[in-house]
Structure formats: C-alpha cells, structure tokens
Amino acid sequence: MLIACCALSLAAQNSSAAKELFDQERWPEVVQLLHNIPDRSAEQEYEYGIALAHLEKWPEARQALLRGSRLKPRDKRFPIELAGVAFKQKNNLQAIGYLRRALRLDHKDDYANDFLATLSFLQGNSEAAVKYWNRVGKPQIAALRNEPPLRLRPALLDRALAYSPASVLRLDDLRAAQVRLEQMDVFSSYRIDLVARADGKFDAVLRARELNGFGNSTAEALLRTFRGLPFLEVTPEYDNLHGSAINFTSLARWDPDKRRYAASVSGPLRQNPLWRVRLGGDFRNENWQVRQGFTGPAPVLASLNLRREALGAEVARLVGWRLRWSLGAEFSHRDFRNVVPGTVLPPTLLAQGYQIRQTARLSYEWLRSPERRLTISSGVTSEASRLWSLPGESSEKLQGLLEAHWFPRSRGDDLETLWRIRGG
C-alpha cells in the first residue's frame, strides 16, 4: 500500500512539473520529463506531442498525439494538432482530414475553421475556402478584377456578380455569381479565384474565356462557321453582341435529303442576368426511308418527304442558386409528301397539320459539397401538345431526372464522373 501511494504521489509530481514546464514553453525539458513516464495520460500525451512538434520531431509528435487521441477521442485538440503536424510534413490532404474530424466535434472552433479554409485555398478550392472562412467572418474582399479584361458591359457584369468590394464574400453570393455567369452563355470557361493581399484581405478575380463576335481570331471564326462542311452545312454564330450577352446561332444544311435552316437569338431580359429569353425558328425538308438495317442491301419498306416549319420562344429564370425554371412554347406545322407507306407506316404515324406545344422545366440543386466536390440535383420536365390533324391528337410527356456530378480528385478536372437516372 505504501509503495502504491508513493507511486501515485510521484506521478502527480511529474504531471505537475510537466504542466509547469509546458506553460513556460521549455520544450526540451518537457520531452525529457515525460519520455520516462511509461503510461502517460491523455493530457501528458498532448503535452508530449506538442513539445516534440516544437522541436520539429514530427513522426514522434504524431505518434504521441495519436496515442492521446485514442485515450480521449472526443477531445478536439488532438485532431487539430495532428493537422498541424501533417501540414508541416507537407501532407495537406491528411491535414484536411484531421480538421474535418475536429469540426465534427466542434463545428464552431475558429482556429480549425480558419486552418481548414486556408488549406482549401492552397488546394485551389475557393468554394470550400469561402465556406469555412464564413464561419469566422472572412474573407474580406478588397477589390474585384477581371483577367483578362472583358467586353461584357460593366453594368451587366456587376449584376451577375452577387458580391461587392469592401465586404465579406458569402458562400451563397459566390454560388449565385457562378450560376448567373453560366446562364449568360458567353463564357466557354470561367472561374472565380481569391488572390491574397499583404493586409490579409483578398481580391476576387474572375478569370474567364469570353465568346465574342464570330470568334476571338480569324481561325476560330472560320472553324466555328465551316466545321460542318463535310456534312454540307455551315453554322454561323455571333456571341455577345456589343457586350450585351445577346447571342445569335444559325444552321444551314443543303444536303438534298436533309435540308434544314434554323436560327435563334437569346439574351438577358432587360439586361437582368437572372432572366434569359430565347426566340427561334426551324425549317426542315427531309427525305426518309424505312429499312430493316443500316448496312447492306436492305430493301426499302417505306419512304416519305417531311416538311416542318416551327417558331418558338422560351424564358428561363434563376431563383437564388439552387432553383431554376423555364417556360417555352412552340407553334409549328408539318406535312408529308411523296408518301410510300408500304406496310410499316399506318396513317396514325403520318398525322399532319398545325401543332402547339408548351414546355415547362424545373431543376433544383439539393446538395453541393465543395470539399467533396460533389453535386446532387434533380429536375422535372413537362411537355403538353395539341396537333390539329384529322383526327386531332393531344399528348402529355412528364420526365424526371436525378443527377450526381463528382470530381474524385481534390483539385483539377482531369477526372470527372456523372451519373444520371431518368424516368418518364
């Protein structure tokens, strides 16, 4: 009994002495004292690991902190310090994992949120960085820049960017800006980067490849216009008319069996990037043959000539960054000529006349995890039409969509996965 009491007294003295040395930051003496204690407590392992880290003995510090974490798994200090050790060992991915564990224990920890945001920023994941910085009142935006300079009208760009200088960049504002830039349909690629300043603030830099006119060079204009020549078609396109985000697209095909002429114009409604309107027309004159196979001497079972003329309009609206909807209408006329029905084209498949069709689309983003680089969204589409043929026909088509979009790697877009489930 006396020996046990003496041992307990000695352990208490060592613990008290180690704590005093720890508070005085006398790291070599802390390590020397605690190294000789065989069964250290969780607190002693923490002090031992911190002292070893200050002496830059990273592997030993990591092992001590891991032992302490097993003894006290609900103590957030251990994963935070393990993240610091991993960072010093240049293992940022491991550091991010430890910080996520710490935030599961206490999501309000300022140091862990700031540390994780900084690591996400170093990984090039601005969205994840903003998410965690927002929890500590950061990042403060000092200035907005475009690199390279854009032709888009400044007033229109200002309305697309849902954030402003001399304010904190909020995650919802960053996401809203991203979907608005996408809806304007004048950028083939873009990203919003944060650039650190010496005063601790950031510049928000939009780096975008802008589509202008027929193309940014003569070669690009020729390629975009005449890329379909092998198929006897040209596709003149003109983007961002006078910096207004108004785009014009067209197609002319003179193949004798697939003649088609189509054109559409789209742009923001009243220079508001939340709204986009499209007007278009499509005229076809096509010859069709029905065969039993695509290759070989398959006999012609039936044939016809289809003529169709259509005019349409559509309006799309963004609601926040999660929800978007669109409504459209199309008025058309079709008829069939030179019909050889054979035995495979009954009259029900050759209904002709005037038709009006109404479409409605709704999509919603349920999950957007910037640290996992995962997005899950859903959508629904409805199409109702009425054909004034003999006899008249009506139809309704309803479709649903569930989509998951994931970049498996922590940075870059070299590897991308997309899953879609459709039903109707």
Short mmCIF file of C-alpha atoms in Angstrom, two decimals:
data_model
loop_
_atom_site.label_atom_id
_atom_site.label_comp_id
_atom_site.label_asym_id
_atom_site.label_seq_id
_atom_site.Cartn_x
_atom_site.Cartn_y
_atom_site.Cartn_z
CA MET A 1 0.00 0.00 0.00
CA LEU A 2 2.81 2.40 0.90
CA ILE A 3 4.58 1.70 -2.44
CA ALA A 4 1.36 2.41 -4.39
CA CYS A 5 0.84 5.69 -2.53
CA CYS A 6 4.43 6.73 -3.23
CA ALA A 7 4.00 5.88 -6.94
CA LEU A 8 0.81 7.93 -7.16
CA SER A 9 2.50 10.83 -5.40
CA LEU A 10 5.47 10.70 -7.80
CA ALA A 11 3.16 10.57 -10.84
CA ALA A 12 1.28 13.61 -9.57
CA GLN A 13 4.53 15.48 -9.01
CA ASN A 14 5.75 14.62 -12.53
CA SER A 15 2.43 15.71 -14.03
CA SER A 16 2.52 18.99 -12.12
CA ALA A 17 6.14 19.59 -13.10
CA ALA A 18 5.42 18.79 -16.76
CA LYS A 19 2.48 21.19 -16.76
CA GLU A 20 4.62 23.96 -15.32
CA LEU A 21 7.38 23.36 -17.88
CA PHE A 22 4.78 23.22 -20.65
CA ASP A 23 3.31 26.59 -19.64
CA GLN A 24 6.82 28.04 -19.66
CA GLU A 25 7.43 26.55 -23.14
CA ARG A 26 10.57 24.74 -22.02
CA TRP A 27 10.12 22.06 -24.64
CA PRO A 28 13.33 20.00 -24.25
CA GLU A 29 12.70 19.62 -20.52
CA VAL A 30 9.05 18.65 -21.13
CA VAL A 31 10.18 15.91 -23.52
CA GLN A 32 12.89 14.66 -21.13
CA LEU A 33 10.49 14.51 -18.18
CA LEU A 34 7.54 12.86 -19.98
CA HIS A 35 9.67 10.43 -22.01
CA ASN A 36 10.44 8.41 -18.88
CA ILE A 37 6.78 8.03 -17.87
CA PRO A 38 5.63 4.61 -19.17
CA ASP A 39 1.85 5.08 -19.01
CA ARG A 40 1.12 8.67 -19.88
CA SER A 41 -2.36 10.12 -19.54
CA ALA A 42 -4.17 11.78 -22.45
CA GLU A 43 -3.12 15.22 -21.14
CA GLN A 44 0.50 14.13 -20.84
CA GLU A 45 0.45 12.71 -24.36
CA TYR A 46 -0.87 16.06 -25.57
CA GLU A 47 1.91 17.97 -23.81
CA TYR A 48 4.49 15.45 -25.00
CA GLY A 49 3.29 15.69 -28.62
CA ILE A 50 3.23 19.49 -28.60
CA ALA A 51 6.74 19.66 -27.15
CA LEU A 52 8.04 17.23 -29.78
CA ALA A 53 6.36 19.29 -32.51
CA HIS A 54 8.10 22.45 -31.33
CA LEU A 55 11.36 20.55 -31.53
CA GLU A 56 10.35 19.57 -35.12
CA LYS A 57 10.36 15.87 -34.32
CA TRP A 58 7.31 15.32 -36.48
CA PRO A 59 6.97 11.48 -36.56
CA GLU A 60 7.36 11.21 -32.76
CA ALA A 61 4.93 14.10 -32.23
CA ARG A 62 2.37 12.43 -34.46
CA GLN A 63 2.61 9.13 -32.58
CA ALA A 64 2.19 10.86 -29.21
CA LEU A 65 -0.87 12.78 -30.39
CA LEU A 66 -2.39 9.64 -31.90
CA ARG A 67 -2.00 7.83 -28.57
CA GLY A 68 -3.64 10.74 -26.77
CA SER A 69 -6.48 10.79 -29.31
CA ARG A 70 -7.20 7.11 -28.65
CA LEU A 71 -7.33 7.81 -24.91
CA LYS A 72 -9.61 10.82 -25.34
CA PRO A 73 -11.35 10.58 -28.74
CA ARG A 74 -13.79 13.44 -28.02
CA ASP A 75 -11.02 15.97 -27.42
CA LYS A 76 -10.80 18.24 -30.48
CA ARG A 77 -7.27 19.39 -29.63
CA PHE A 78 -5.74 16.14 -30.86
CA PRO A 79 -7.04 16.19 -34.47
CA ILE A 80 -6.26 19.93 -34.68
CA GLU A 81 -2.65 19.39 -33.62
CA LEU A 82 -2.35 16.31 -35.82
CA ALA A 83 -3.45 18.53 -38.72
CA GLY A 84 -0.65 20.94 -37.85
CA VAL A 85 1.91 18.12 -37.83
CA ALA A 86 0.61 16.79 -41.18
CA PHE A 87 0.85 20.30 -42.65
CA LYS A 88 4.46 20.60 -41.52
CA GLN A 89 5.12 17.26 -43.19
CA LYS A 90 3.60 18.70 -46.41
CA ASN A 91 0.66 16.30 -46.33
CA ASN A 92 -2.20 18.72 -46.86
CA LEU A 93 -4.80 16.06 -47.67
CA GLN A 94 -4.16 14.31 -44.35
CA ALA A 95 -4.29 17.67 -42.55
CA ILE A 96 -7.68 18.40 -44.13
CA GLY A 97 -8.97 15.03 -42.93
CA TYR A 98 -7.92 15.73 -39.33
CA LEU A 99 -9.51 19.19 -39.40
CA ARG A 100 -12.81 17.77 -40.64
CA ARG A 101 -12.72 15.35 -37.71
CA ALA A 102 -12.11 18.24 -35.32
CA LEU A 103 -15.02 20.21 -36.75
CA ARG A 104 -17.31 17.22 -36.34
CA LEU A 105 -16.51 17.51 -32.63
CA ASP A 106 -16.94 21.30 -32.57
CA HIS A 107 -18.03 22.98 -35.82
CA LYS A 108 -17.66 26.44 -34.24
CA ASP A 109 -13.94 26.20 -33.49
CA ASP A 110 -12.45 29.34 -35.03
CA TYR A 111 -8.91 28.05 -35.38
CA ALA A 112 -9.97 24.79 -37.09
CA ASN A 113 -12.31 26.62 -39.49
CA ASP A 114 -9.65 29.18 -40.39
CA PHE A 115 -6.99 26.46 -40.79
CA LEU A 116 -9.23 24.30 -43.00
CA ALA A 117 -10.20 27.31 -45.12
CA THR A 118 -6.53 28.16 -45.64
CA LEU A 119 -5.69 24.61 -46.69
CA SER A 120 -8.65 24.56 -49.11
CA PHE A 121 -7.43 27.86 -50.53
CA LEU A 122 -3.94 26.39 -51.04
CA GLN A 123 -5.55 23.41 -52.81
CA GLY A 124 -7.24 25.81 -55.24
CA ASN A 125 -10.74 25.07 -53.91
CA SER A 126 -12.07 28.61 -53.45
CA GLU A 127 -15.64 27.50 -52.76
CA ALA A 128 -14.60 25.26 -49.85
CA ALA A 129 -12.31 28.00 -48.53
CA VAL A 130 -15.16 30.53 -48.52
CA LYS A 131 -17.45 28.04 -46.78
CA TYR A 132 -15.15 27.67 -43.77
CA TRP A 133 -13.91 31.25 -43.74
CA ASN A 134 -17.51 32.45 -43.48
CA ARG A 135 -17.69 30.83 -40.04
CA VAL A 136 -15.03 33.24 -38.78
CA GLY A 137 -16.21 36.35 -40.64
CA LYS A 138 -13.86 36.04 -43.61
CA PRO A 139 -12.80 36.56 -46.39
CA GLN A 140 -12.87 40.33 -46.71
CA ILE A 141 -12.91 41.39 -50.37
CA ALA A 142 -10.83 44.46 -51.18
CA ALA A 143 -11.24 44.67 -54.96
CA LEU A 144 -12.81 42.95 -57.98
CA ARG A 145 -10.75 42.27 -61.11
CA ASN A 146 -11.20 40.58 -64.47
CA GLU A 147 -8.27 38.78 -66.06
CA PRO A 148 -8.18 39.23 -68.98
CA PRO A 149 -10.41 42.32 -69.35
CA LEU A 150 -13.92 41.53 -70.62
CA ARG A 151 -16.05 43.13 -73.32
CA LEU A 152 -19.23 42.40 -71.35
CA ARG A 153 -20.94 45.59 -70.25
CA PRO A 154 -19.80 46.57 -66.74
CA ALA A 155 -23.37 47.13 -65.52
CA LEU A 156 -24.39 43.63 -66.67
CA LEU A 157 -21.31 42.05 -65.10
CA ASP A 158 -21.94 43.89 -61.82
CA ARG A 159 -25.46 42.44 -61.68
CA ALA A 160 -24.10 38.96 -62.39
CA LEU A 161 -21.53 39.15 -59.59
CA ALA A 162 -23.62 38.93 -56.43
CA TYR A 163 -20.84 40.32 -54.24
CA SER A 164 -19.08 43.67 -53.95
CA PRO A 165 -15.75 45.05 -52.70
CA ALA A 166 -15.23 46.18 -49.10
CA SER A 167 -17.43 43.34 -47.83
CA VAL A 168 -17.25 39.72 -46.73
CA LEU A 169 -17.69 37.26 -49.59
CA ARG A 170 -20.53 34.92 -48.61
CA LEU A 171 -20.77 31.39 -49.96
CA ASP A 172 -24.32 31.90 -51.24
CA ASP A 173 -23.19 35.03 -53.11
CA LEU A 174 -20.29 33.16 -54.70
CA ARG A 175 -22.59 30.36 -55.85
CA ALA A 176 -25.17 32.84 -57.13
CA ALA A 177 -22.47 34.55 -59.19
CA GLN A 178 -21.41 31.20 -60.66
CA VAL A 179 -24.89 30.23 -61.89
CA ARG A 180 -25.53 33.74 -63.26
CA LEU A 181 -22.28 33.68 -65.24
CA GLU A 182 -23.27 30.28 -66.60
CA GLN A 183 -26.75 31.46 -67.62
CA MET A 184 -25.36 34.42 -69.60
CA ASP A 185 -23.92 31.85 -72.04
CA VAL A 186 -20.97 33.99 -73.17
CA PHE A 187 -18.16 32.17 -71.33
CA SER A 188 -16.74 28.91 -72.63
CA SER A 189 -14.95 28.55 -69.28
CA TYR A 190 -14.62 30.62 -66.15
CA ARG A 191 -13.60 30.52 -62.52
CA ILE A 192 -13.57 32.94 -59.61
CA ASP A 193 -10.24 32.98 -57.76
CA LEU A 194 -9.26 34.60 -54.49
CA VAL A 195 -5.89 36.35 -54.51
CA ALA A 196 -4.38 37.07 -51.08
CA ARG A 197 -3.12 40.56 -50.25
CA ALA A 198 -0.48 41.64 -47.75
CA ASP A 199 -3.13 43.22 -45.49
CA GLY A 200 -4.96 39.91 -45.00
CA LYS A 201 -7.76 40.77 -47.42
CA PHE A 202 -8.40 39.26 -50.85
CA ASP A 203 -9.06 40.32 -54.41
CA ALA A 204 -11.84 38.41 -56.20
CA VAL A 205 -10.54 37.72 -59.71
CA LEU A 206 -12.80 36.48 -62.49
CA ARG A 207 -10.73 34.51 -65.00
CA ALA A 208 -12.94 33.81 -67.99
CA ARG A 209 -12.66 32.87 -71.64
CA GLU A 210 -15.24 35.11 -73.26
CA LEU A 211 -17.03 34.38 -76.52
CA ASN A 212 -17.22 37.48 -78.72
CA GLY A 213 -18.49 38.02 -82.24
CA PHE A 214 -17.73 35.23 -84.71
CA GLY A 215 -14.68 34.26 -82.66
CA ASN A 216 -11.63 35.68 -80.93
CA SER A 217 -9.50 35.08 -84.02
CA THR A 218 -9.95 34.55 -87.75
CA ALA A 219 -9.06 30.88 -87.42
CA GLU A 220 -11.63 30.36 -84.65
CA ALA A 221 -14.33 32.17 -86.65
CA LEU A 222 -13.66 30.03 -89.73
CA LEU A 223 -13.64 26.81 -87.71
CA ARG A 224 -16.91 27.61 -85.91
CA THR A 225 -18.65 28.60 -89.13
CA PHE A 226 -17.42 25.93 -91.55
CA ARG A 227 -16.79 22.93 -89.26
CA GLY A 228 -19.85 21.20 -90.79
CA LEU A 229 -18.78 21.47 -94.41
CA PRO A 230 -18.16 17.68 -94.68
CA PHE A 231 -21.88 17.29 -93.86
CA LEU A 232 -22.90 20.05 -96.31
CA GLU A 233 -23.75 22.58 -93.61
CA VAL A 234 -22.49 25.85 -92.13
CA THR A 235 -23.15 27.17 -88.62
CA PRO A 236 -22.68 30.96 -88.41
CA GLU A 237 -22.73 32.11 -84.78
CA TYR A 238 -22.29 35.55 -83.25
CA ASP A 239 -21.88 35.94 -79.49
CA ASN A 240 -22.09 38.80 -77.00
CA LEU A 241 -23.43 41.47 -79.32
CA HIS A 242 -21.89 44.80 -78.24
CA GLY A 243 -21.15 43.29 -74.81
CA SER A 244 -24.85 42.67 -74.12
CA ALA A 245 -24.71 38.84 -73.69
CA ILE A 246 -27.04 38.55 -76.72
CA ASN A 247 -26.13 35.53 -78.85
CA PHE A 248 -27.17 34.54 -82.36
CA THR A 249 -26.86 30.97 -83.67
CA SER A 250 -27.85 29.53 -87.03
CA LEU A 251 -27.54 26.44 -89.18
CA ALA A 252 -27.91 25.99 -92.93
CA ARG A 253 -27.75 22.48 -94.43
CA TRP A 254 -28.19 21.88 -98.16
CA ASP A 255 -27.91 18.09 -98.20
CA PRO A 256 -30.67 17.06 -100.69
CA ASP A 257 -32.08 14.54 -98.23
CA LYS A 258 -31.66 16.59 -95.01
CA ARG A 259 -32.24 20.23 -95.88
CA ARG A 260 -32.58 22.36 -92.76
CA TYR A 261 -32.41 26.06 -91.88
CA ALA A 262 -32.57 27.14 -88.24
CA ALA A 263 -31.74 30.28 -86.30
CA SER A 264 -32.20 31.54 -82.75
CA VAL A 265 -31.38 34.63 -80.72
CA SER A 266 -31.09 34.70 -76.94
CA GLY A 267 -30.17 37.24 -74.30
CA PRO A 268 -30.88 38.54 -70.80
CA LEU A 269 -34.29 40.11 -70.32
CA ARG A 270 -33.88 43.88 -69.78
CA GLN A 271 -30.18 43.34 -69.03
CA ASN A 272 -31.00 41.24 -65.97
CA PRO A 273 -28.82 38.08 -65.75
CA LEU A 274 -31.50 36.34 -63.66
CA TRP A 275 -33.74 36.15 -66.74
CA ARG A 276 -32.91 34.83 -70.21
CA VAL A 277 -35.14 34.79 -73.28
CA ARG A 278 -34.72 32.78 -76.48
CA LEU A 279 -36.57 33.17 -79.81
CA GLY A 280 -36.01 30.84 -82.74
CA GLY A 281 -37.23 29.22 -85.92
CA ASP A 282 -36.55 25.84 -87.52
CA PHE A 283 -37.44 24.80 -91.09
CA ARG A 284 -36.86 21.27 -92.40
CA ASN A 285 -37.33 19.45 -95.70
CA GLU A 286 -36.15 15.87 -95.27
CA ASN A 287 -36.45 12.61 -97.18
CA TRP A 288 -36.80 9.46 -95.08
CA GLN A 289 -36.60 5.77 -95.90
CA VAL A 290 -37.53 2.88 -93.64
CA ARG A 291 -35.26 -0.15 -93.95
CA GLN A 292 -34.64 -3.31 -91.97
CA GLY A 293 -30.97 -2.47 -91.40
CA PHE A 294 -28.43 0.34 -91.69
CA THR A 295 -25.95 -1.56 -93.83
CA GLY A 296 -26.08 -3.98 -96.70
CA PRO A 297 -28.71 -4.32 -99.44
CA ALA A 298 -31.68 -3.89 -97.07
CA PRO A 299 -34.86 -3.27 -99.10
CA VAL A 300 -36.82 -0.03 -98.71
CA LEU A 301 -40.01 -0.79 -96.75
CA ALA A 302 -41.46 2.73 -96.89
CA SER A 303 -40.45 6.30 -97.70
CA LEU A 304 -41.70 9.86 -97.32
CA ASN A 305 -40.80 13.53 -97.51
CA LEU A 306 -41.24 15.54 -94.30
CA ARG A 307 -41.68 19.30 -94.27
CA ARG A 308 -41.85 21.08 -90.96
CA GLU A 309 -41.82 24.76 -90.02
CA ALA A 310 -41.61 25.86 -86.37
CA LEU A 311 -41.35 29.10 -84.39
CA GLY A 312 -40.61 29.02 -80.66
CA ALA A 313 -39.89 31.12 -77.59
CA GLU A 314 -38.58 30.31 -74.13
CA VAL A 315 -37.95 32.27 -70.95
CA ALA A 316 -35.70 31.00 -68.11
CA ARG A 317 -35.38 32.32 -64.56
CA LEU A 318 -32.85 31.79 -61.76
CA VAL A 319 -34.18 31.80 -58.19
CA GLY A 320 -31.18 32.00 -55.88
CA TRP A 321 -28.51 29.50 -56.86
CA ARG A 322 -30.40 26.27 -56.20
CA LEU A 323 -33.58 26.70 -58.24
CA ARG A 324 -34.15 27.49 -61.89
CA TRP A 325 -37.23 27.18 -64.08
CA SER A 326 -38.16 27.81 -67.69
CA LEU A 327 -41.33 28.04 -69.77
CA GLY A 328 -41.49 27.66 -73.52
CA ALA A 329 -43.97 27.48 -76.39
CA GLU A 330 -43.65 26.35 -79.99
CA PHE A 331 -46.02 26.78 -82.90
CA SER A 332 -45.38 24.51 -85.88
CA HIS A 333 -46.80 22.95 -88.99
CA ARG A 334 -45.83 19.68 -90.63
CA ASP A 335 -46.95 17.73 -93.64
CA PHE A 336 -45.83 14.62 -95.51
CA ARG A 337 -45.38 14.31 -99.26
CA ASN A 338 -44.41 11.55 -101.68
CA VAL A 339 -45.50 9.00 -99.10
CA VAL A 340 -44.96 5.34 -99.92
CA PRO A 341 -46.47 3.78 -96.77
CA GLY A 342 -45.78 0.17 -97.53
CA THR A 343 -46.80 -1.96 -94.55
CA VAL A 344 -44.94 -0.07 -91.82
CA LEU A 345 -46.39 3.47 -91.97
CA PRO A 346 -50.01 3.42 -90.84
CA PRO A 347 -52.00 6.70 -91.04
CA THR A 348 -51.62 7.26 -87.26
CA LEU A 349 -47.88 7.82 -87.77
CA LEU A 350 -48.48 10.36 -90.52
CA ALA A 351 -50.65 12.85 -88.65
CA GLN A 352 -50.08 16.32 -90.10
CA GLY A 353 -51.28 19.84 -89.52
CA TYR A 354 -50.68 22.69 -87.11
CA GLN A 355 -49.35 21.98 -83.61
CA ILE A 356 -48.79 23.99 -80.47
CA ARG A 357 -46.53 22.68 -77.73
CA GLN A 358 -45.87 24.02 -74.25
CA THR A 359 -42.83 23.03 -72.17
CA ALA A 360 -42.01 23.61 -68.52
CA ARG A 361 -38.78 22.72 -66.74
CA LEU A 362 -37.80 22.90 -63.10
CA SER A 363 -34.43 21.96 -61.58
CA TYR A 364 -33.19 22.09 -58.01
CA GLU A 365 -29.76 21.52 -56.51
CA TRP A 366 -30.18 19.50 -53.32
CA LEU A 367 -26.57 19.05 -52.27
CA ARG A 368 -23.39 20.92 -53.09
CA SER A 369 -20.37 19.81 -51.10
CA PRO A 370 -17.34 21.87 -52.16
CA GLU A 371 -14.90 19.89 -50.00
CA ARG A 372 -16.10 16.60 -51.54
CA ARG A 373 -16.55 18.27 -54.95
CA LEU A 374 -19.94 16.58 -55.20
CA THR A 375 -23.22 18.00 -56.51
CA ILE A 376 -26.61 16.26 -56.47
CA SER A 377 -29.56 17.79 -58.30
CA SER A 378 -32.95 16.82 -59.66
CA GLY A 379 -35.30 18.10 -62.31
CA VAL A 380 -38.70 17.62 -63.88
CA THR A 381 -39.87 18.39 -67.40
CA SER A 382 -43.38 18.59 -68.76
CA GLU A 383 -44.40 18.80 -72.43
CA ALA A 384 -48.03 19.21 -73.46
CA SER A 385 -49.02 19.47 -77.12
CA ARG A 386 -52.07 19.66 -79.35
CA LEU A 387 -51.99 18.66 -83.03
CA TRP A 388 -54.88 19.82 -85.22
CA SER A 389 -54.87 16.85 -87.58
CA LEU A 390 -57.65 14.58 -88.77
CA PRO A 391 -58.45 13.34 -86.20
CA GLY A 392 -56.91 15.77 -83.69
CA GLU A 393 -54.35 14.49 -81.20
CA SER A 394 -53.19 15.62 -77.76
CA SER A 395 -50.25 14.39 -75.72
CA GLU A 396 -48.50 14.96 -72.43
CA LYS A 397 -44.99 13.84 -71.53
CA LEU A 398 -43.62 14.04 -67.99
CA GLN A 399 -39.99 13.21 -67.18
CA GLY A 400 -37.94 13.19 -64.00
CA LEU A 401 -34.17 13.37 -63.58
CA LEU A 402 -31.75 12.70 -60.72
CA GLU A 403 -28.11 13.63 -61.33
CA ALA A 404 -24.87 13.34 -59.37
CA HIS A 405 -21.73 15.19 -60.52
CA TRP A 406 -18.41 14.40 -58.83
CA PHE A 407 -14.74 15.26 -59.27
CA PRO A 408 -12.90 12.43 -57.46
CA ARG A 409 -9.60 14.28 -57.20
CA SER A 410 -9.06 17.05 -54.67
CA ARG A 411 -8.02 19.51 -57.38
CA GLY A 412 -8.23 19.87 -61.13
CA ASP A 413 -10.85 18.49 -63.52
CA ASP A 414 -8.89 15.81 -65.37
CA LEU A 415 -11.15 13.13 -63.88
CA GLU A 416 -14.88 13.77 -63.81
CA THR A 417 -17.84 11.47 -63.17
CA LEU A 418 -21.52 11.99 -63.93
CA TRP A 419 -24.46 9.73 -63.04
CA ARG A 420 -27.98 10.28 -64.38
CA ILE A 421 -31.23 8.46 -63.68
CA ARG A 422 -34.20 9.34 -65.88
CA GLY A 423 -37.80 8.25 -65.84
CA GLY A 424 -40.95 9.34 -67.62
#
